Amino acid sequence: MSCLWPAPSPTWGLLLGGAMAARGRQRPVRYASLGALVADTHRPLLVLLADFNYGAEDYDAEGNEEPKVPPEGSETMPYIDESPTMSPQLSARSQESGDGVSPTPTDGLGTGGERDAGKGLEMRKLVLSGFLASEEIYINQLEALLLPMKPLKATATTSQPVLTIQQIETIFYKIQDIYEIHKEFYDSLCPKVQQWDSKVTLGHLFQKLASQLGVYKAFVDNYKVALETAEKCSQSNNQFQKISEELKVKGPKDSKENHTSVTMEALLYKPIDRVTRSTLVLHDLLKHTPADHPDYPLLQDALRISQNFLSSINEDIDPRRTAVTTPKGETRQLVKDGFLVELSEGSRKLRHVFLFTDVLLCAKLKKTAVGKHQQYDCKWYVPLADLVFPAPEESEPCPQVHTIPDHELEDMKMKISVIKSEVQKEKAGKGQSRAIERLKKKMFENEFWLLLNSPTIPFRIHNRNGKSYLFLLSSDYERSEWREAIQKLQKKDLQAFVLSSVELQVLTGSCFKLRTVHNIPVTSNKDDDESPGLYGFLHVIVHSAKGFKQSANLYCTLEVDSFGYFVSKAKTRVFRDTTEPQWNEEFEIELEGSQSLRILCYEKCYDKTKLNKDNNEIVDKIMGKGQVQLDPQAVPTKNWHMDVIEMNGIKVEFSMKFTSRDMSLKRTPSKKQTGVFGVKISVVTKRERSKVPYIVRQCVEEVEKRGIEEVGIYRISGVATDIQALKAAFDANNKDILVMLSDMDINAIAGTLKLYFRELPEPLLTDRLYPAFMEGIALSDPAAKENCMMHLLRSLPDPNLITFLFLLEHLKRVAEKEPINKMSLHNLATVFGPTLLRPSEVESKGHLTLASDIWSHDVMAQVQVLLYYLQHPPISFAELKRNTLYFSTDV
C-alpha cells in the first residue's frame, strides 16, 4: 500500500486546543469496538453507541453511567447524540446549550468554526486521514489472517492434513471476501484524500461499502462457530496451535515496527470491530459535511444502512473480548472471570477474579443501598509480568484453615434439597410468594455456605515482589483452566507496571460492566425455566486414549457438577509406560442436579523429590481435559452412546448412559433363585447354611485386610466392569472367587458389597418395619427412642438381624481409621443408610415425589437410622434376644 497523505496543518493543531500538536506528529483518530457495545446485552445497540466518549486517542469503553468531570486543562469528551431521531450529530456534553460542538476545548472549533467551509473541509480530511490509517492496519490484519489459509488448504488433501477442508472453510469463512471489499475501498479512497480539495467526492465509496455489509452479516452469524472450531483444532493439533498463536501482522508504512504478533482469535474479532468503526466515521463525516454538498445524501444513506445493520445483527458475541481503555490509552481485554474462594487472614472469602490481558485483579462486590449502581472493590492485583506459580515442592505449606467435616457438608446438602422440595411444593400448591421468597433466601444462605466451605484444592498465585495469595477450588479442571489462561497470556511480551489510584479505579469500575459471570454459581440463582440438571446414575466407560507423543503412566478422572460446583467422582487405574492406554473401565456416578461431565487425563508422578506439602495438592501433570454437556433430552437412557473428547491433541474414547432416579430406586427380584444378587437373604443363608451370606463375609474380610485405610473406601466408585465380574462370580458360586478377590481393586470389592445390599428384593431392614423405623428415629425422648429402636431390631428376621449386626461392627472398624481413610461414621451412614433401608418399588411409590428429591426427608431419616446404630454401644444378637421388653411397632 503506497498511499500517503499529508499531515494536518499546524494551524489545525492549534485550533484543536494544542492537544494534537502537543503530541508532535498527528496520530490517526481511533474508534470504539462492537465488543464493548455488546457487553451490555440488555440495551438496544444503537443506544449503546451513546455510551462511548470520543477522544483524540480512543473511545472510552467504560460506559460509566455518571458523567465524569474532565481534569483541568484536558479535552472535553464529546459523545454521539442520543436523540430519538438518531440524527448523526457529534456534540459535547454542555450545560450551557444543546448546540453541537466539535471534539475540542471550549475555545476551539465551536459553532463559528463550523460555518467556515475551509475549516470544515480540513476537518473532514482529518477524519479521513485517521480512518485511512486504521483501514491500512485493518487490511494488514486481514492479510495476516489469510496468509496461513493457502498452505493449510494445500495440506488438507495430503495424507497428513493439519485441518480438514471443512474446518478451514469454517474458520476463514468470508475473510477473503471482506479483504477484497476493503482493499478495493482503500485503493479508491486513498488517491482522493491525497488530492484533497472542496470538489473531491467520496460519498459513493462509503455507500458502496455499506451496501456490501451482507458479507459481514454472514461473517457475524458464523463467528462463534469459527472461534469454537479454531479452539478445538488448536487443542487437537499442536501445529495449528503454533500457527494460530503467532500470526505476523505488517506494520503501517511509516511505522518503525515491521511486524507484530497477534493471535488468530484476536484477528477473527477485527471484522466485528470494524463495522462499528465505519459507522462512527460516517457520523463524523456528516457532522463536517455541508448539507448542500453532493456527498451529504450519499453519506446519510450509508449511515442509515450501517445503523440498520448494527440493529439487526445477532449480538451474541463473546463479551470477554470487550476492551477497557486505561487513562494512558492502553487497551485491556477481559479474558476470563469467575467466583473463587480466597483464603485471606485465616478465613474463606468469596471473591470475583478478573483476568485481563496483562493483569489479574481480585475484587469483591461492594454492599450498596437499594437502587444504587453496584460496584466492585479491588482487594489486590498482580501484573501478569510479575505473576508466578510456585511448584508444589517449592510452595509454603498450606496455612491452617478450619476444614468442615464431610458429614457437615452432607448434612447441608440434605437441608438444601429439603428446602428445594418445599419450594416445589409451595409452587405446585400455589403458595404465597412471601413464603417462597423466605424459603429461597434460606436456600441461598445454605448454598452460599456450601460453596464457601467445600473447596479444598489449593491454587497459589505468587507475586515476584514477595506477596502470595491462596485460592481454594473444588475442581482440578477449574484450577488448570485458570493456570492455562494466565500462562497463555504470559507468552506475550508483557511489562511490569504499577497502576495509579485513578487507573486502578477505572479498571475496577469497568469490572461490573465487563463481567461475564453475573451470579454466584448456586442453584437458587437459576431461573425457573432453566434445566434442573440430571438426578440419578450416570454410567461411564472410559475406553482408551491416543495422541500421546511419548510413553507415560496415564490415568483419567471424572468430575461432575452438583450444588453449584464440580467434584471428582471416579478415577481409572494407572496404565503404565504407554502411548495408547486401554482402560475399558466402567463407573457408576451418582448425579445430583448435574449438567456437565468432565474428563481429565493425567500423567502419574512417581518423583519422590516432589514432596506433597498439602494433602490436597495434586502433583500429577494434566495432559488434557474436556467437558461434555449432560442434556436431559439427549443423554441416552437405554443403550450405550460412544463419544470422543479431543483435548490438547489427545483423544479419549468413552461411552455413557443414564439411569434416572426413579428407575434406580427399583429393587428388582432376580428371576434366577440360584444366585445371590436379587435373592432374599433368608433364601441365600438357608441354601448356604450360614448365618451371614458368603458374599458379605468375603467382601468384608477383604476390605478389612487391605482396604480399611483406603481413602474414601465405600465412597469412591469402583470400576463397574470389575464389580459386574465379581457379581457374576458370586452368582455362579465360582470356585476361583477367592483368587479374584485377592487380585481385584479394593474399591470394586467395596462396590460389590454395596451392590448386593442395593439389589436385595427388599431392604435388609425390611419393608414391613420401614414406617416404624422412620417414626422411631423421629422420637425426641432418648429413652423412648432407645426402647423403640432396639425393639425394631429384635423384630427383624434372624438372617437380616445377624447380617446387619455383622455389617455394623465392620463399619465401626472402618470409621476407627477415619484420620487415614477420611470415612467417618456419618459418611458411612450416608453411603449405606438408603441402601439398607430404602423400600422396594411397591413400598416406595408413595415416598418418591420429585426426581430431584434425592435428599428428601425420608433419605435424611434413613441416614439418621443407621447413624443411630453406628453411634450406639456394641449390640449383640444374644442380648437382644434375651431382652423380652415388648414395645409396639405402631409408634
Coordinates of N, CA, C and O in Angstrom, one line a residue, residues 427-556:
K427 N -44.9 -24.0 45.2 CA -45.3 -23.6 43.8 C -46.4 -24.4 43.3 O -47.3 -23.9 42.6
A428 N -46.3 -25.7 43.5 CA -47.4 -26.6 43.0 C -48.7 -26.3 43.6 O -49.7 -26.4 43.0
G429 N -48.7 -26.0 44.9 CA -49.9 -25.6 45.6 C -50.3 -24.2 45.6 O -51.1 -23.7 46.3
K430 N -49.6 -23.5 44.7 CA -49.8 -22.0 44.5 C -49.7 -21.3 45.9 O -50.6 -20.5 46.2
G431 N -48.6 -21.6 46.6 CA -48.5 -21.0 47.9 C -48.1 -19.5 47.8 O -47.9 -18.9 46.7
Q432 N -48.1 -18.9 48.9 CA -47.8 -17.4 49.0 C -46.4 -17.1 48.5 O -45.4 -17.8 48.8
S433 N -46.3 -16.1 47.7 CA -45.0 -15.7 47.2 C -44.0 -15.3 48.3 O -42.8 -15.5 48.2
R434 N -44.5 -14.8 49.4 CA -43.7 -14.4 50.5 C -43.0 -15.6 51.2 O -41.9 -15.6 51.5
A435 N -43.8 -16.7 51.3 CA -43.3 -17.9 51.9 C -42.2 -18.5 50.9 O -41.2 -19.0 51.4
I436 N -42.5 -18.5 49.6 CA -41.5 -19.0 48.7 C -40.2 -18.2 48.7 O -39.1 -18.7 48.7
E437 N -40.3 -16.9 48.8 CA -39.1 -16.0 48.9 C -38.3 -16.3 50.2 O -37.1 -16.3 50.2
R438 N -39.1 -16.6 51.3 CA -38.4 -16.9 52.5 C -37.6 -18.2 52.4 O -36.4 -18.3 52.8
L439 N -38.2 -19.2 51.7 CA -37.5 -20.4 51.5 C -36.3 -20.3 50.6 O -35.2 -20.8 50.8
K440 N -36.5 -19.5 49.5 CA -35.4 -19.2 48.6 C -34.2 -18.5 49.3 O -33.1 -18.8 49.0
K441 N -34.5 -17.6 50.1 CA -33.5 -16.9 50.8 C -32.7 -17.8 51.7 O -31.4 -17.8 51.8
K442 N -33.4 -18.7 52.4 CA -32.8 -19.7 53.3 C -31.9 -20.7 52.4 O -30.8 -21.0 52.8
M443 N -32.4 -21.0 51.3 CA -31.7 -22.0 50.4 C -30.4 -21.3 49.9 O -29.3 -21.9 49.9
F444 N -30.5 -20.0 49.5 CA -29.3 -19.3 49.1 C -28.3 -19.2 50.2 O -27.1 -19.4 49.9
E445 N -28.7 -18.9 51.4 CA -27.7 -18.9 52.5 C -27.0 -20.2 52.7 O -25.8 -20.2 52.9
N446 N -27.8 -21.3 52.6 CA -27.2 -22.6 52.8 C -26.2 -23.0 51.6 O -25.2 -23.5 51.8
E447 N -26.7 -22.7 50.4 CA -25.8 -23.0 49.2 C -24.6 -22.1 49.3 O -23.5 -22.6 48.9
F448 N -24.7 -20.9 49.7 CA -23.5 -20.0 49.8 C -22.5 -20.6 50.8 O -21.3 -20.6 50.5
W449 N -23.0 -21.0 51.9 CA -22.2 -21.7 52.9 C -21.4 -22.9 52.3 O -20.2 -23.1 52.6
L450 N -22.2 -23.7 51.6 CA -21.6 -24.9 51.0 C -20.5 -24.5 50.0 O -19.4 -25.1 49.9
L451 N -20.8 -23.5 49.1 CA -19.9 -23.1 48.1 C -18.6 -22.5 48.7 O -17.5 -22.7 48.2
L452 N -18.7 -21.9 49.9 CA -17.6 -21.3 50.6 C -16.7 -22.3 51.3 O -15.5 -22.2 51.3
N453 N -17.4 -23.4 51.8 CA -16.7 -24.3 52.7 C -16.3 -25.6 52.1 O -15.5 -26.4 52.7
S454 N -16.8 -25.9 50.9 CA -16.4 -27.2 50.3 C -15.1 -27.3 49.5 O -14.4 -28.3 49.5
P455 N -14.6 -26.2 48.9 CA -13.4 -26.3 48.1 C -12.1 -26.6 49.0 O -12.0 -26.1 50.1
T456 N -11.3 -27.5 48.5 CA -10.0 -27.8 49.3 C -8.8 -27.9 48.4 O -7.7 -28.0 49.0
I457 N -8.9 -27.8 47.1 CA -7.7 -27.9 46.2 C -7.0 -26.5 46.1 O -7.6 -25.5 45.7
P458 N -5.8 -26.4 46.6 CA -5.1 -25.1 46.6 C -4.7 -24.6 45.2 O -4.2 -25.4 44.4
F459 N -4.8 -23.3 45.0 CA -4.4 -22.6 43.8 C -3.6 -21.4 44.2 O -4.2 -20.4 44.6
R460 N -2.3 -21.5 44.1 CA -1.4 -20.4 44.7 C -1.0 -19.4 43.6 O -0.6 -19.8 42.5
I461 N -1.1 -18.1 43.9 CA -0.6 -17.1 43.0 C 0.5 -16.3 43.7 O 0.3 -15.9 44.9
H462 N 1.6 -16.2 43.1 CA 2.7 -15.5 43.8 C 3.2 -14.3 42.9 O 3.4 -14.4 41.7
N463 N 3.4 -13.2 43.6 CA 3.9 -12.0 43.0 C 5.5 -12.0 43.2 O 5.9 -12.3 44.3
R464 N 6.2 -11.7 42.2 CA 7.7 -11.7 42.3 C 8.2 -10.8 43.4 O 9.2 -11.0 44.0
N465 N 7.4 -9.8 43.7 CA 7.7 -8.8 44.7 C 7.5 -9.4 46.2 O 7.8 -8.7 47.1
G466 N 7.1 -10.6 46.2 CA 7.1 -11.3 47.6 C 5.7 -11.6 48.1 O 5.6 -12.5 49.0
K467 N 4.6 -11.0 47.7 CA 3.3 -11.3 48.2 C 2.7 -12.5 47.5 O 2.8 -12.7 46.3
S468 N 2.1 -13.4 48.3 CA 1.4 -14.6 47.8 C 0.0 -14.6 48.1 O -0.4 -14.1 49.2
Y469 N -0.8 -15.2 47.3 CA -2.3 -15.3 47.5 C -2.7 -16.8 47.3 O -2.1 -17.5 46.5
L470 N -3.7 -17.2 48.1 CA -4.1 -18.6 48.0 C -5.6 -18.7 47.8 O -6.4 -18.2 48.6
F471 N -6.0 -19.4 46.7 CA -7.4 -19.7 46.5 C -7.6 -21.2 46.8 O -6.7 -22.0 46.7
L472 N -8.9 -21.6 47.1 CA -9.2 -23.0 47.3 C -10.3 -23.3 46.3 O -11.3 -22.6 46.2
L473 N -10.1 -24.3 45.5 CA -11.0 -24.7 44.4 C -11.5 -26.1 44.7 O -10.9 -26.9 45.4
S474 N -12.7 -26.5 44.1 CA -13.2 -27.8 44.3 C -12.8 -28.7 43.2 O -13.0 -29.9 43.2
S475 N -12.3 -28.2 42.1 CA -12.0 -28.9 40.9 C -10.7 -28.7 40.3 O -10.3 -27.5 40.1
D476 N -9.9 -29.7 40.0 CA -8.6 -29.6 39.4 C -8.7 -29.1 38.0 O -7.8 -28.4 37.4
Y477 N -9.9 -29.4 37.3 CA -10.2 -28.9 36.0 C -10.2 -27.4 36.0 O -9.6 -26.7 35.1
E478 N -10.9 -26.8 37.0 CA -11.0 -25.4 37.1 C -9.7 -24.7 37.3 O -9.3 -23.7 36.8
R479 N -8.9 -25.3 38.2 CA -7.5 -24.8 38.5 C -6.7 -24.8 37.3 O -6.0 -23.8 37.0
S480 N -6.8 -25.9 36.5 CA -6.0 -26.0 35.3 C -6.4 -24.9 34.3 O -5.6 -24.3 33.6
E481 N -7.7 -24.6 34.2 CA -8.2 -23.6 33.3 C -7.6 -22.2 33.6 O -7.2 -21.5 32.7
W482 N -7.6 -21.9 34.9 CA -7.1 -20.6 35.3 C -5.6 -20.5 35.0 O -5.1 -19.5 34.4
R483 N -4.9 -21.6 35.3 CA -3.4 -21.6 35.1 C -3.1 -21.5 33.6 O -2.2 -20.7 33.3
E484 N -3.8 -22.2 32.8 CA -3.5 -22.2 31.4 C -3.8 -20.9 30.8 O -3.1 -20.4 29.9
A485 N -4.9 -20.3 31.2 CA -5.3 -18.9 30.6 C -4.3 -17.9 30.9 O -3.9 -17.1 30.1
I486 N -3.7 -18.0 32.2 CA -2.7 -17.0 32.6 C -1.4 -17.3 31.8 O -0.8 -16.3 31.3
Q487 N -1.0 -18.5 31.8 CA 0.3 -18.9 31.1 C 0.2 -18.5 29.6 O 1.3 -18.1 29.0
K488 N -0.9 -18.7 29.0 CA -1.1 -18.3 27.6 C -0.8 -16.8 27.3 O -0.1 -16.4 26.4
L489 N -1.4 -16.0 28.2 CA -1.2 -14.6 28.1 C 0.3 -14.2 28.4 O 0.8 -13.2 27.9
Q490 N 1.0 -15.0 29.3 CA 2.3 -14.6 29.7 C 3.3 -14.9 28.6 O 4.5 -14.5 28.7
K491 N 2.9 -15.6 27.5 CA 3.8 -15.9 26.4 C 4.1 -14.6 25.6 O 5.1 -14.5 24.9
K492 N 3.2 -13.6 25.8 CA 3.4 -12.3 25.1 C 4.4 -11.5 25.8 O 4.8 -11.8 27.0
D493 N 4.9 -10.5 25.2 CA 5.9 -9.6 25.8 C 5.2 -8.6 26.7 O 4.8 -7.6 26.3
L494 N 5.2 -9.0 28.0 CA 4.5 -8.2 29.0 C 5.5 -7.4 29.8 O 6.6 -7.8 30.1
Q495 N 5.0 -6.2 30.2 CA 5.9 -5.3 31.0 C 5.3 -5.2 32.4 O 4.1 -5.2 32.6
A496 N 6.2 -5.1 33.4 CA 5.7 -4.9 34.8 C 5.2 -3.4 34.9 O 5.7 -2.6 34.2
F497 N 4.3 -3.2 35.8 CA 3.8 -1.8 35.9 C 3.1 -1.7 37.3 O 2.9 -2.7 38.0
V498 N 2.9 -0.5 37.7 CA 2.1 -0.2 38.9 C 1.0 0.8 38.5 O 1.2 1.8 37.8
L499 N -0.2 0.4 38.8 CA -1.4 1.2 38.5 C -1.5 2.4 39.4 O -1.4 2.2 40.7
S500 N -1.8 3.6 38.9 CA -2.0 4.7 39.8 C -3.4 4.5 40.4 O -4.2 3.7 39.9
S501 N -3.7 5.3 41.4 CA -5.1 5.2 42.0 C -6.2 5.4 41.0 O -7.2 4.7 41.1
V502 N -6.0 6.4 40.1 CA -7.0 6.6 39.1 C -7.2 5.5 38.1 O -8.3 5.0 37.8
E503 N -6.0 4.9 37.7 CA -6.1 3.8 36.8 C -6.7 2.6 37.4 O -7.5 1.9 36.8
L504 N -6.4 2.3 38.7 CA -7.0 1.2 39.4 C -8.5 1.4 39.6 O -9.3 0.5 39.4
Q505 N -8.9 2.7 39.8 CA -10.3 3.0 40.0 C -11.1 2.7 38.7 O -12.2 2.2 38.6
V506 N -10.5 3.1 37.5 CA -11.1 3.0 36.2 C -11.2 1.5 35.9 O -12.3 1.0 35.5
L507 N -10.1 0.7 36.2 CA -10.1 -0.7 35.8 C -11.2 -1.5 36.7 O -11.9 -2.3 36.2
T508 N -11.2 -1.2 38.0 CA -12.1 -1.8 38.9 C -13.6 -1.4 38.5 O -14.5 -2.2 38.6
G509 N -13.7 -0.1 38.2 CA -15.1 0.4 37.7 C -15.6 -0.3 36.5 O -16.8 -0.5 36.3
S510 N -14.7 -0.8 35.6 CA -15.1 -1.5 34.4 C -15.6 -2.9 34.7 O -16.3 -3.5 33.9
C511 N -15.1 -3.5 35.8 CA -15.4 -4.9 36.1 C -16.9 -5.2 36.1 O -17.3 -6.3 35.6
F512 N -17.7 -4.3 36.7 CA -19.1 -4.6 36.8 C -19.8 -4.8 35.4 O -20.6 -5.6 35.2
K513 N -19.4 -3.9 34.5 CA -20.0 -3.9 33.1 C -19.4 -5.1 32.3 O -20.1 -5.7 31.5
L514 N -18.1 -5.3 32.4 CA -17.4 -6.3 31.6 C -17.6 -7.7 32.0 O -17.4 -8.7 31.2
R515 N -18.0 -8.0 33.2 CA -18.0 -9.4 33.8 C -18.9 -10.3 32.9 O -19.9 -9.8 32.3
T516 N -18.5 -11.5 32.8 CA -19.3 -12.5 32.0 C -20.0 -13.4 33.0 O -21.0 -14.1 32.6
V517 N -19.5 -13.5 34.2 CA -20.2 -14.4 35.2 C -20.9 -13.4 36.2 O -20.3 -12.7 36.9
H518 N -22.3 -13.4 36.1 CA -23.1 -12.4 36.8 C -23.5 -12.8 38.2 O -23.7 -12.0 39.1
N519 N -23.7 -14.1 38.3 CA -24.3 -14.6 39.6 C -23.4 -15.6 40.3 O -22.7 -16.4 39.6
I520 N -23.5 -15.7 41.6 CA -22.8 -16.7 42.3 C -23.3 -18.0 41.9 O -24.6 -18.2 41.8
P521 N -22.5 -19.0 41.6 CA -23.0 -20.3 41.0 C -23.7 -21.2 42.0 O -23.2 -22.3 42.4
V522 N -24.9 -20.8 42.4 CA -25.7 -21.6 43.3 C -27.1 -21.8 42.6 O -27.5 -21.0 41.8
T523 N -27.7 -22.9 42.8 CA -29.0 -23.3 42.1 C -30.1 -22.3 42.4 O -31.0 -22.1 41.6
S524 N -30.0 -21.6 43.6 CA -31.1 -20.7 43.9 C -31.1 -19.5 43.0 O -32.0 -18.7 43.0
N525 N -30.0 -19.3 42.3 CA -29.9 -18.1 41.4 C -30.4 -18.5 40.0 O -30.4 -17.6 39.1
K526 N -30.7 -19.8 39.8 CA -31.2 -20.2 38.5 C -32.6 -19.7 38.3 O -33.4 -19.6 39.2
D527 N -32.9 -19.4 37.0 CA -34.3 -19.1 36.6 C -35.2 -20.3 36.7 O -34.7 -21.4 36.5
D528 N -36.5 -20.1 36.8 CA -37.4 -21.3 36.9 C -37.4 -22.1 35.7 O -37.6 -23.3 35.7
D529 N -37.1 -21.5 34.5 CA -37.2 -22.2 33.3 C -35.8 -22.9 32.9 O -35.7 -23.6 31.9
E530 N -34.8 -22.7 33.7 CA -33.5 -23.3 33.5 C -33.6 -24.8 33.9 O -34.3 -25.2 34.7
S531 N -32.8 -25.6 33.2 CA -32.8 -27.1 33.4 C -32.3 -27.3 34.8 O -31.3 -26.8 35.3
P532 N -33.0 -28.2 35.6 CA -32.6 -28.5 36.9 C -31.4 -29.5 37.0 O -30.9 -29.8 38.0
G533 N -31.1 -30.0 35.8 CA -30.0 -31.0 35.7 C -30.5 -32.4 35.9 O -31.7 -32.6 36.0
L534 N -29.6 -33.3 35.9 CA -29.9 -34.8 36.0 C -29.8 -35.3 37.4 O -28.8 -35.0 38.1
Y535 N -30.8 -36.1 37.8 CA -30.7 -36.8 39.1 C -30.8 -38.3 38.8 O -31.7 -38.7 38.2
G536 N -29.8 -39.0 39.3 CA -29.8 -40.5 39.1 C -28.4 -41.0 39.0 O -27.5 -40.5 39.7
F537 N -28.2 -41.9 38.1 CA -26.8 -42.5 38.0 C -26.4 -42.4 36.5 O -27.1 -42.8 35.6
L538 N -25.2 -41.9 36.3 CA -24.5 -41.9 35.0 C -23.5 -43.0 35.0 O -22.6 -43.1 35.8
H539 N -23.7 -43.9 34.0 CA -22.8 -45.0 33.8 C -21.8 -44.6 32.7 O -22.2 -44.2 31.6
V540 N -20.5 -44.6 33.0 CA -19.5 -44.1 32.1 C -18.4 -45.2 31.9 O -17.9 -45.8 32.9
I541 N -18.1 -45.6 30.7 CA -17.0 -46.4 30.4 C -15.9 -45.6 29.7 O -16.1 -45.0 28.7
V542 N -14.7 -45.6 30.4 CA -13.6 -44.9 29.8 C -12.8 -46.0 29.0 O -12.2 -46.9 29.6
H543 N -12.9 -45.9 27.7 CA -12.3 -47.0 26.9 C -10.8 -46.8 26.7 O -10.0 -47.6 27.2
S544 N -10.3 -45.8 26.0 CA -8.9 -45.6 25.7 C -8.6 -44.2 25.4 O -9.4 -43.3 25.3
A545 N -7.3 -44.0 25.1 CA -6.8 -42.7 24.7 C -5.7 -42.8 23.7 O -4.9 -43.8 23.8
K546 N -5.5 -41.9 22.8 CA -4.4 -41.9 21.9 C -4.0 -40.4 21.6 O -4.8 -39.5 21.8
G547 N -2.8 -40.3 21.0 CA -2.3 -38.9 20.7 C -1.1 -38.5 21.5 O -0.7 -37.4 21.4
F548 N -0.7 -39.4 22.4 CA 0.5 -39.1 23.3 C 1.8 -39.2 22.5 O 1.9 -40.2 21.7
K549 N 2.7 -38.3 22.6 CA 3.9 -38.3 21.8 C 5.0 -39.2 22.4 O 5.8 -39.7 21.7
Q550 N 4.9 -39.5 23.7 CA 5.8 -40.4 24.3 C 5.2 -41.2 25.4 O 4.1 -40.8 26.0
S551 N 5.8 -42.4 25.7 CA 5.2 -43.3 26.8 C 5.1 -42.6 28.1 O 6.0 -41.8 28.5
A552 N 4.1 -42.9 28.8 CA 3.9 -42.3 30.2 C 3.0 -43.2 31.0 O 2.3 -44.1 30.5
N553 N 2.9 -42.9 32.3 CA 2.0 -43.6 33.2 C 0.7 -42.8 33.3 O 0.7 -41.7 33.8
L554 N -0.4 -43.3 32.7 CA -1.5 -42.4 32.4 C -2.8 -42.9 33.1 O -3.0 -44.1 33.2
Y555 N -3.6 -42.0 33.6 CA -4.9 -42.3 34.1 C -5.9 -41.2 33.9 O -5.5 -40.0 33.6
C556 N -7.2 -41.4 34.1 CA -8.2 -40.4 33.9 C -9.0 -40.2 35.2 O -9.2 -41.2 36.0

